[in-house]
Short mmCIF file of C-alpha atoms in Angstrom, two decimals:
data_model
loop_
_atom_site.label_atom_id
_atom_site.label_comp_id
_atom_site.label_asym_id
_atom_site.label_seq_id
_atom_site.Cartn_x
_atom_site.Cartn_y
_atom_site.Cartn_z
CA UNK L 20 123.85 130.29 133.97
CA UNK L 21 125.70 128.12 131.80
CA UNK L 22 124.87 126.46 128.65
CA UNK L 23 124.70 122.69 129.90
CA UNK L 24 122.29 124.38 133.10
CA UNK L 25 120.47 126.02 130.52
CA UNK L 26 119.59 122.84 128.91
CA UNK L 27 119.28 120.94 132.11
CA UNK L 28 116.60 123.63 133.35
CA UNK L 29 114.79 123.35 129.91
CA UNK L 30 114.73 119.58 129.21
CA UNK L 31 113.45 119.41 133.01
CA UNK L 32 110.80 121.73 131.70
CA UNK L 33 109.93 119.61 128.58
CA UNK L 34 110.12 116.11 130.80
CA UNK L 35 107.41 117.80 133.33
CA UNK L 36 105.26 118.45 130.33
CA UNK L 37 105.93 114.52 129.00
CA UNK L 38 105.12 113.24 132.17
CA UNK L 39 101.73 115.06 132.33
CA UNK L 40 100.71 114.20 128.68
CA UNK L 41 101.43 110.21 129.97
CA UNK L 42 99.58 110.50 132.79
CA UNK L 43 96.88 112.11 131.23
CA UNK L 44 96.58 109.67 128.57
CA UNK L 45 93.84 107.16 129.05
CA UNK L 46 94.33 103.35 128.23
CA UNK L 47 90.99 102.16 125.99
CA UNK L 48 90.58 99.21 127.64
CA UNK L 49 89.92 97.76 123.95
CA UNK L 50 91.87 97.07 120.88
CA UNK L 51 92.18 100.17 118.56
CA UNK L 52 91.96 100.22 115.09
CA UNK L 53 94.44 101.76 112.36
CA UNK L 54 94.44 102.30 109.17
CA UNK L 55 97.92 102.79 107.28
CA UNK L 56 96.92 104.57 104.02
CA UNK L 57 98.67 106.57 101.52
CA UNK L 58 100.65 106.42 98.38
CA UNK L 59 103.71 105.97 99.85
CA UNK L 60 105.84 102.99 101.11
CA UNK L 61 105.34 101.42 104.15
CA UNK L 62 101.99 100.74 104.75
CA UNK L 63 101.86 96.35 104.95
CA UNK L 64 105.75 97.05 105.97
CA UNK L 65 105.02 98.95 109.51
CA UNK L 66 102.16 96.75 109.99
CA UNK L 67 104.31 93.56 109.50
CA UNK L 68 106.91 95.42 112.44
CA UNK L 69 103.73 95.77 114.44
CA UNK L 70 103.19 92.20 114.41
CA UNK L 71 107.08 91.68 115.57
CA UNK L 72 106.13 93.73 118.77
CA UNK L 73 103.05 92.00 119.39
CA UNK L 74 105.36 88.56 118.93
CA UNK L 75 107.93 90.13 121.34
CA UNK L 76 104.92 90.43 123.84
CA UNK L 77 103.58 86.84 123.51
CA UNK L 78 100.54 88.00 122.01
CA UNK L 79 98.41 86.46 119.16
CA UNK L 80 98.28 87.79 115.75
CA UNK L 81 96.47 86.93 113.00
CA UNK L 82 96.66 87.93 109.57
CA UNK L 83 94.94 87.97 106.01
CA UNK L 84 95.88 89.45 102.97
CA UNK L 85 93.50 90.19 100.58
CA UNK L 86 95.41 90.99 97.53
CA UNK L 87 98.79 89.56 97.21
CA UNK L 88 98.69 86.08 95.57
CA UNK L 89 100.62 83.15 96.49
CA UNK L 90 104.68 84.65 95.03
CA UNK L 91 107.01 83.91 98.10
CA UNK L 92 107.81 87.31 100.41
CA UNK L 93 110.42 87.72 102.56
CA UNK L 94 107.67 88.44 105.53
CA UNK L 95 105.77 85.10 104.70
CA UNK L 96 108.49 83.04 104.73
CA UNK L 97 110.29 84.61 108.39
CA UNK L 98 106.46 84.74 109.84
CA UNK L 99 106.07 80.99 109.11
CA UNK L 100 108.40 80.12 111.79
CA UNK L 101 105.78 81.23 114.37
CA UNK L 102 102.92 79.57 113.98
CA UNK L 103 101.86 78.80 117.38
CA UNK L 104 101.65 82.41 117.77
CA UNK L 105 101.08 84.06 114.39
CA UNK L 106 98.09 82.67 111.62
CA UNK L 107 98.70 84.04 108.84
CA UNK L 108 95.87 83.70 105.53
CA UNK L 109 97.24 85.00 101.71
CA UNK L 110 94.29 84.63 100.33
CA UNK L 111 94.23 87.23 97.23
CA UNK L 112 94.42 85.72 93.71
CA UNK L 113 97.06 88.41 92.65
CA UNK L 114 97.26 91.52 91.11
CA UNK L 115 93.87 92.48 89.30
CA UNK L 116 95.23 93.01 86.20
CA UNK L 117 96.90 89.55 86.29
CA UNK L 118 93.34 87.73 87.23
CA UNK L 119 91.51 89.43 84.69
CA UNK L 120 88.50 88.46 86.07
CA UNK L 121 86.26 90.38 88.52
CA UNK L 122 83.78 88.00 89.72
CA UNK L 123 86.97 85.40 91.05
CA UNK L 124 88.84 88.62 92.40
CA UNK L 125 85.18 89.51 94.38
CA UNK L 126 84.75 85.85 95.43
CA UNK L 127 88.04 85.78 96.82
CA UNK L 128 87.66 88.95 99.18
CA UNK L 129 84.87 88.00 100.69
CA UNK L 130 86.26 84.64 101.49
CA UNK L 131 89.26 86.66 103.05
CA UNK L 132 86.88 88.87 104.54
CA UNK L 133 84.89 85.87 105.92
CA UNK L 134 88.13 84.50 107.72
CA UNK L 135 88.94 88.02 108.91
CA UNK L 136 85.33 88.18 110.88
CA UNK L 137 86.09 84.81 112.57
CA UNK L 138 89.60 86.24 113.36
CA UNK L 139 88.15 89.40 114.63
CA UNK L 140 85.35 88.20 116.56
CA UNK L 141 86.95 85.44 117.79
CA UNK L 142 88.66 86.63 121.15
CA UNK L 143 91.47 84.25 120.34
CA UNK L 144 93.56 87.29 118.65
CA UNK L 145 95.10 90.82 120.33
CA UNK L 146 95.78 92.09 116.94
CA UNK L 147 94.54 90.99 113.40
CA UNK L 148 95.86 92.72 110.29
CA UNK L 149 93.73 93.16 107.46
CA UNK L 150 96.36 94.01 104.99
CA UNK L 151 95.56 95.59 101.34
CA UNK L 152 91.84 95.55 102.24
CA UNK L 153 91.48 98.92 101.57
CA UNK L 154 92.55 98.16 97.76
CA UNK L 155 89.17 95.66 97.99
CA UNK L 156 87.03 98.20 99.07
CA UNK L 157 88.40 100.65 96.46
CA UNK L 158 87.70 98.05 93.27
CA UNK L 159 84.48 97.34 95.41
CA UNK L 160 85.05 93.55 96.11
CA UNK L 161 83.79 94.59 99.57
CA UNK L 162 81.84 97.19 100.48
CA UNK L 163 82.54 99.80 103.06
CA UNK L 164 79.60 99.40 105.09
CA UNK L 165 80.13 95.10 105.44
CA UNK L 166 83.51 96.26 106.82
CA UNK L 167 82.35 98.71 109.32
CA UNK L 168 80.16 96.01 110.30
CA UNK L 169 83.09 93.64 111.19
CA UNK L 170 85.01 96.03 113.07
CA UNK L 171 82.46 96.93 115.15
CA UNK L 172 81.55 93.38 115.75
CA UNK L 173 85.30 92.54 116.92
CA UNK L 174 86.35 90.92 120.18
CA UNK L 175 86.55 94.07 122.82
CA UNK L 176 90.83 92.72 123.08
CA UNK L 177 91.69 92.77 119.41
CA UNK L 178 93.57 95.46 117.61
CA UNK L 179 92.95 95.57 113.88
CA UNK L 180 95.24 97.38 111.29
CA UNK L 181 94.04 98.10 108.14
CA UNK L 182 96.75 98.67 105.33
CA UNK L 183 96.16 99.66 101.39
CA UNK L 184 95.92 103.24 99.62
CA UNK L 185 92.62 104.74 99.35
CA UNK L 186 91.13 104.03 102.39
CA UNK L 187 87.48 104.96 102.51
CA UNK L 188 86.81 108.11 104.88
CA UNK L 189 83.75 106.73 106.89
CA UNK L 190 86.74 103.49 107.97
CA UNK L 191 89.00 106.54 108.63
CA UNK L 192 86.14 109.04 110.54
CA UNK L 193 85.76 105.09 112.87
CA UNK L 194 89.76 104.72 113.37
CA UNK L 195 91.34 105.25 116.35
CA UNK L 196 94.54 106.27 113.99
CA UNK L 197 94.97 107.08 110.60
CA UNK L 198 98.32 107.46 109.33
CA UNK L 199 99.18 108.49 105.85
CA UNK L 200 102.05 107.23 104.13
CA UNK L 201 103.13 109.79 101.60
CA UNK L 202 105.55 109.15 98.80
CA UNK L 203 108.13 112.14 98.58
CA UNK L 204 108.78 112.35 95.04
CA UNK L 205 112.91 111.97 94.14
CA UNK L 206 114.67 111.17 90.67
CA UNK L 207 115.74 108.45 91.33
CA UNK L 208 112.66 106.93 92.95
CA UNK L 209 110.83 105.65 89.73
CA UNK L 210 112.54 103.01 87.69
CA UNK L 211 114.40 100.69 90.28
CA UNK L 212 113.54 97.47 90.53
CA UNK L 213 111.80 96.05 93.54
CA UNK L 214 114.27 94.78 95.87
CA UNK L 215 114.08 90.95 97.60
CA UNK L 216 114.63 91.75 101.18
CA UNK L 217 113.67 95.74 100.66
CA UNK L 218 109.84 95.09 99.10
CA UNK L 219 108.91 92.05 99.43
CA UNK O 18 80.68 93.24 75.13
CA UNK O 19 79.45 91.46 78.39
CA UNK O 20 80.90 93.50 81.55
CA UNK O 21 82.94 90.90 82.13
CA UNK O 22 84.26 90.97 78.75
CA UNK O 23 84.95 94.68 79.21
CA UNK O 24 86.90 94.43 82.70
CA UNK O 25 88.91 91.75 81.26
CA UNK O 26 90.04 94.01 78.29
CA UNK O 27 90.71 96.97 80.71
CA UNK O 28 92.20 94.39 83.05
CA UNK O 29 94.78 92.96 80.30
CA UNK O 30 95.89 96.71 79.39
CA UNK O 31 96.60 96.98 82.75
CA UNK O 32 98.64 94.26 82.60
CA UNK O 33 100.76 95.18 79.55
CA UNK O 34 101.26 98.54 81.07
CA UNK O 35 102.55 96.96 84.23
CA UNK O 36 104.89 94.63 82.47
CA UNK O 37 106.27 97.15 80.92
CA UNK O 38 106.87 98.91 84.07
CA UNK O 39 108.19 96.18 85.23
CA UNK O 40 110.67 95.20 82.53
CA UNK O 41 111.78 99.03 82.22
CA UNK O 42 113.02 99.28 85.79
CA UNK O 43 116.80 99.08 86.52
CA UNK O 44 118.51 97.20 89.04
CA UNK O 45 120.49 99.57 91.05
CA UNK O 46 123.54 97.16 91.71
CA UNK O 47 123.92 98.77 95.13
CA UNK O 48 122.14 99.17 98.10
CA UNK O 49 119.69 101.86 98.56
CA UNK O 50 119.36 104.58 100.94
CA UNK O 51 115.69 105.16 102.29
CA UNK O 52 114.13 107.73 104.82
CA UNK O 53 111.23 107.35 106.77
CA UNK O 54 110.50 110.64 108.33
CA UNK O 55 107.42 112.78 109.53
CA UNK O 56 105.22 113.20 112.79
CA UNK O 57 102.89 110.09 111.79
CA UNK O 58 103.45 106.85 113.43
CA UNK O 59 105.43 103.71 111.30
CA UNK O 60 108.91 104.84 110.87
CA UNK O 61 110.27 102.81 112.86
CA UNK O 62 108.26 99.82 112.34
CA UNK O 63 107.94 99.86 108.94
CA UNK O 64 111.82 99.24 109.18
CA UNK O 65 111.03 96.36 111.81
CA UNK O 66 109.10 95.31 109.15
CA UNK O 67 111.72 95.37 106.40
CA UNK O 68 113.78 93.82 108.95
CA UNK O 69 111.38 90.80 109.44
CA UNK O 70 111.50 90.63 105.39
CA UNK O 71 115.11 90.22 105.13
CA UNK O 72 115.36 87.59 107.68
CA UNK O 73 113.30 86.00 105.54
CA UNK O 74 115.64 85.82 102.68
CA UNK O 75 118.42 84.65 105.16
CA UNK O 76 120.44 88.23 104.48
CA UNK O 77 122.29 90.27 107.32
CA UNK O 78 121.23 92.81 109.37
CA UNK O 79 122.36 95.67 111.41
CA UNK O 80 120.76 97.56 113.89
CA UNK O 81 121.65 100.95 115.56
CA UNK O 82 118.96 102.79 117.72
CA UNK O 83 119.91 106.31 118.53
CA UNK O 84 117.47 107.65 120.77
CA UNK O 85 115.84 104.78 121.94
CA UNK O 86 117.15 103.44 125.99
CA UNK O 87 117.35 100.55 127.73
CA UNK O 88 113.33 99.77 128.14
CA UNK O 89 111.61 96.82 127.16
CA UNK O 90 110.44 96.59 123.75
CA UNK O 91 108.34 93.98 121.56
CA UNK O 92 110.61 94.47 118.55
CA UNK O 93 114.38 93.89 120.71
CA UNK O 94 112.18 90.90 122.28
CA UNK O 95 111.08 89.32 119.48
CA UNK O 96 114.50 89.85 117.25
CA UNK O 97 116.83 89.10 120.38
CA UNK O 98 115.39 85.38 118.52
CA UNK O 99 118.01 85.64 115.65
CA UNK O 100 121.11 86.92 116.52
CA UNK O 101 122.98 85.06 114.51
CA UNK O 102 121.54 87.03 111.29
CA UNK O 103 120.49 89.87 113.46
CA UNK O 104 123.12 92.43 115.22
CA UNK O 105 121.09 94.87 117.21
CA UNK O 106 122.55 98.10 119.23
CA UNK O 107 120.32 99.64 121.43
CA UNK O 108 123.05 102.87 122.01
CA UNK O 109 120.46 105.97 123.22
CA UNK O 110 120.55 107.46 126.48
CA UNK O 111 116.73 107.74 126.26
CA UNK O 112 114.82 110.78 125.57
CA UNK O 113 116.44 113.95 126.16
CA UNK O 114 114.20 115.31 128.53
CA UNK O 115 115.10 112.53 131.16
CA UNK O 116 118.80 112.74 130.58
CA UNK O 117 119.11 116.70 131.03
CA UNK O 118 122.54 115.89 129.94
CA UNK O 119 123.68 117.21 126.56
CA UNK O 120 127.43 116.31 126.34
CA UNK O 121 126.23 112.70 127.59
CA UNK O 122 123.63 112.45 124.96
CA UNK O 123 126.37 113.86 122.16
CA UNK O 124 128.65 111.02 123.25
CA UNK O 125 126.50 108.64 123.05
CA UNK O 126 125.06 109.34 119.53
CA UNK O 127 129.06 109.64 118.12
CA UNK O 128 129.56 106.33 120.07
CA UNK O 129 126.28 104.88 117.93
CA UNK O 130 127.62 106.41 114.72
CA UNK O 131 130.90 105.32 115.08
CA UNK O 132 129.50 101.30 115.65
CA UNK O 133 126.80 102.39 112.38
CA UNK O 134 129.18 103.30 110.31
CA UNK O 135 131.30 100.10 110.92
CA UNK O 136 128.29 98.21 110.42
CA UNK O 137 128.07 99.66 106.82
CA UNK O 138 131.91 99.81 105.72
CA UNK O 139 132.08 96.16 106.28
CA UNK O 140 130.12 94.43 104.01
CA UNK O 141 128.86 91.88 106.59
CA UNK O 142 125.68 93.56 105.82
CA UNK O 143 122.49 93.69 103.95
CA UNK O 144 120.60 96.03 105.46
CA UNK O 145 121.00 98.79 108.27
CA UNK O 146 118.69 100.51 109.97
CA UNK O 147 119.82 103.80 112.10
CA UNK O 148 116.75 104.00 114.19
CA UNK O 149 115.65 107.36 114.93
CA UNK O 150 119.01 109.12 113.46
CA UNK O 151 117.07 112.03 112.23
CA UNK O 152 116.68 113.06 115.78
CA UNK O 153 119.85 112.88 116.58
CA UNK O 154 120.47 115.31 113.52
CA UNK O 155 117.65 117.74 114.29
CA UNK O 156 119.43 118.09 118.03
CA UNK O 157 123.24 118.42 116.93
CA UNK O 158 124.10 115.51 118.61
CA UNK O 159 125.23 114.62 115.01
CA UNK O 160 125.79 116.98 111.71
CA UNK O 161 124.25 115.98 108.22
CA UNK O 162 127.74 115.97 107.03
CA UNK O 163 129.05 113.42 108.80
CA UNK O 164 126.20 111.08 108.21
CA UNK O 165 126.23 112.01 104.42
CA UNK O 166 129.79 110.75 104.54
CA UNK O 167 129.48 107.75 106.12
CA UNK O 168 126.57 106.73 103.72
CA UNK O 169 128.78 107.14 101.02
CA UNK O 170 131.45 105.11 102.66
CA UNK O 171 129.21 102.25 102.61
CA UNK O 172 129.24 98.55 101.07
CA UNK O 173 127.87 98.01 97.77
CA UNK O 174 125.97 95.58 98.97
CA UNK O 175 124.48 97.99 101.79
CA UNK O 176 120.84 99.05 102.24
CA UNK O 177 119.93 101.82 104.77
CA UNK O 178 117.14 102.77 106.59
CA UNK O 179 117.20 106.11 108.43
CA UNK O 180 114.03 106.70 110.77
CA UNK O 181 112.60 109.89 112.43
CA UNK O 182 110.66 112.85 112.14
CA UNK O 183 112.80 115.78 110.54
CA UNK O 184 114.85 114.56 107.96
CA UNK O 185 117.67 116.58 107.02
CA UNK O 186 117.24 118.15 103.11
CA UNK O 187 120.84 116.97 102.92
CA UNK O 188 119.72 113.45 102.89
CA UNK O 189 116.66 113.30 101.25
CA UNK O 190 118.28 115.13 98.05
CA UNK O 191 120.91 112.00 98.47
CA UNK O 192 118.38 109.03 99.09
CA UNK O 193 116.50 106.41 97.01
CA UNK O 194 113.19 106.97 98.48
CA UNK O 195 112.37 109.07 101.07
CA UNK O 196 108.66 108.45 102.51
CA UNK O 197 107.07 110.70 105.01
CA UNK O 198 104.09 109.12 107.93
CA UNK O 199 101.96 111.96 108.00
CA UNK O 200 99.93 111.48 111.20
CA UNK O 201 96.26 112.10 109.73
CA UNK O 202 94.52 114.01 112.49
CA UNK O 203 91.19 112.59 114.37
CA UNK O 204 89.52 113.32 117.52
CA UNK O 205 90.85 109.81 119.48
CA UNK O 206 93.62 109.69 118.05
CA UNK O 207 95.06 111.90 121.07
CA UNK O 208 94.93 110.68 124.88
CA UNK O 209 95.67 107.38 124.12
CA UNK O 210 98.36 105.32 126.35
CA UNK O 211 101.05 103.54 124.08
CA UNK O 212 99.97 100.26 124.20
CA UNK O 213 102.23 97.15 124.46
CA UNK O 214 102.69 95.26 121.22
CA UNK O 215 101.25 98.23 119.26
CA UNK O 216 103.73 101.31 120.35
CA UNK O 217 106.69 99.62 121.27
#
């Protein structure tokens, strides 16, 4: 047998075993949720691509960010265009080190975490992204439990994404996904600036 | 000290701390080179979502997909917007398992390389992103050598983003950041159909 038959025989093999898994695979009939965690990169980043698919499918997204403060980011400023489609809430105060001052940073979650229920249990979204909430549970502007709560109580069509490190293991044990973004350490990782375009 | 008092002190030696992190790090001059690799989910659209950032600040972009085949996505929907910022190159074959073909697949990830590394020799670009290279790597259809060299051969002003499970060594020794999506395991995480405006 010859080497390209060889491979033809074996990727046959492997597609019979891809088309299984698919077919096998069961649709929810409900929006998932996922939780991009981790120390690494990536995390608001492959939640903002998410939100280009959903756009490329005509579907409605909404987001709120509970951290970030009101600087200008490369994703605010290209998501603006598509506001028909896209709502999109900053509603952090900034870093916490930069507020100084715990009971505004708490007030301000839970107004971003009030907007977020409405979004979620709304019907009026297919996917709502919840982005640095975990880094409001983890300072405990919002508890875990209050969070649960809202995802449970979310429109049977809407896919949430939750993004920020530390997420809190009973949100992971109710995920449909949990992915960890994990910083591989390099020399020349630390000490270069953050780059307009690359991180924000 | 009131509580308040105290988290504002712990909250301003934060800040100090972070300033000086800030005003330590260097500004590389040059585009970077980042991986995202591993079996978790948000390679690829965390680089969608870097993508969506640089739009935002009106710079260039490139895109080369090396696996990927002629199916309907969200992201080549919703980007197709903003071609004149925007050059995308869907050049895969598909998987490997439904081609069967291995010379075909070779020649079509030289032909992909060949249009990547014009993309990043000419300076017409900001950012790049080689969607799914690593796979093409881990099957031979390129060598790490080749792709080393035409990273080095790049513009200045280039950024890269690499994407797919596998990274070569090779690389990661030579990149800025390399992150790796560690799929977190869970019992529903499995089964589930790729959904539309989630997956793809």
């Amino acid at each position: 047998m010859s080497n390209s038959d060889a491979h033809k025989d074996k990727m046959k093999a492997l597609q019979t075993e891809q088309r299984k898994k698919t077919s096998e695979a069961t649709d929810p009939d409900r929006g998932l949720v996922l939780i991009h965690t981790g120390n690494g990169k990536g995390k608001s980043s492959s939640a903002f691509g998410v939100i280009a698919r959903a756009l490329g499918w005509s579907k409605k997204v909404g987001v709120v960010q509970f951290i970030k403060g009101k600087w200008i980011t490369g994703e605010r400023q290209f998501f603006a265009k598509f506001e028909d489609q896209l709502h999109w809430h900053t509603m952090g105060e900034g870093f916490t080190w930069d507020t100084q001052d715990k009971e505004r940073d708490i007030a301000a979650a839970q107004a971003a975490f009030n907007r977020a229920i409405e979004m979620m249990k709304s019907g009026d979204y297919d996917l709502v992204v919840l982005d640095e909430i975990n880094i409001a549970m983890r300072y405990e502007y919002l508890n875990v439990e209050q969070v649960l709560e809202g995802l449970k109580s979310r429109s049977d069509k809407t896919s949430v994404i939750l993004t920020g490190r530390d997420a809190k293991q009973e949100l992971c044990d109710y995920a449909d996904l949990v992915t960890e973004m994990r910083e591989v350490k390099h020399p020349f990782q630390s000490g270069i600036k953050a780059q307009r375009g690359i991180d924000f």
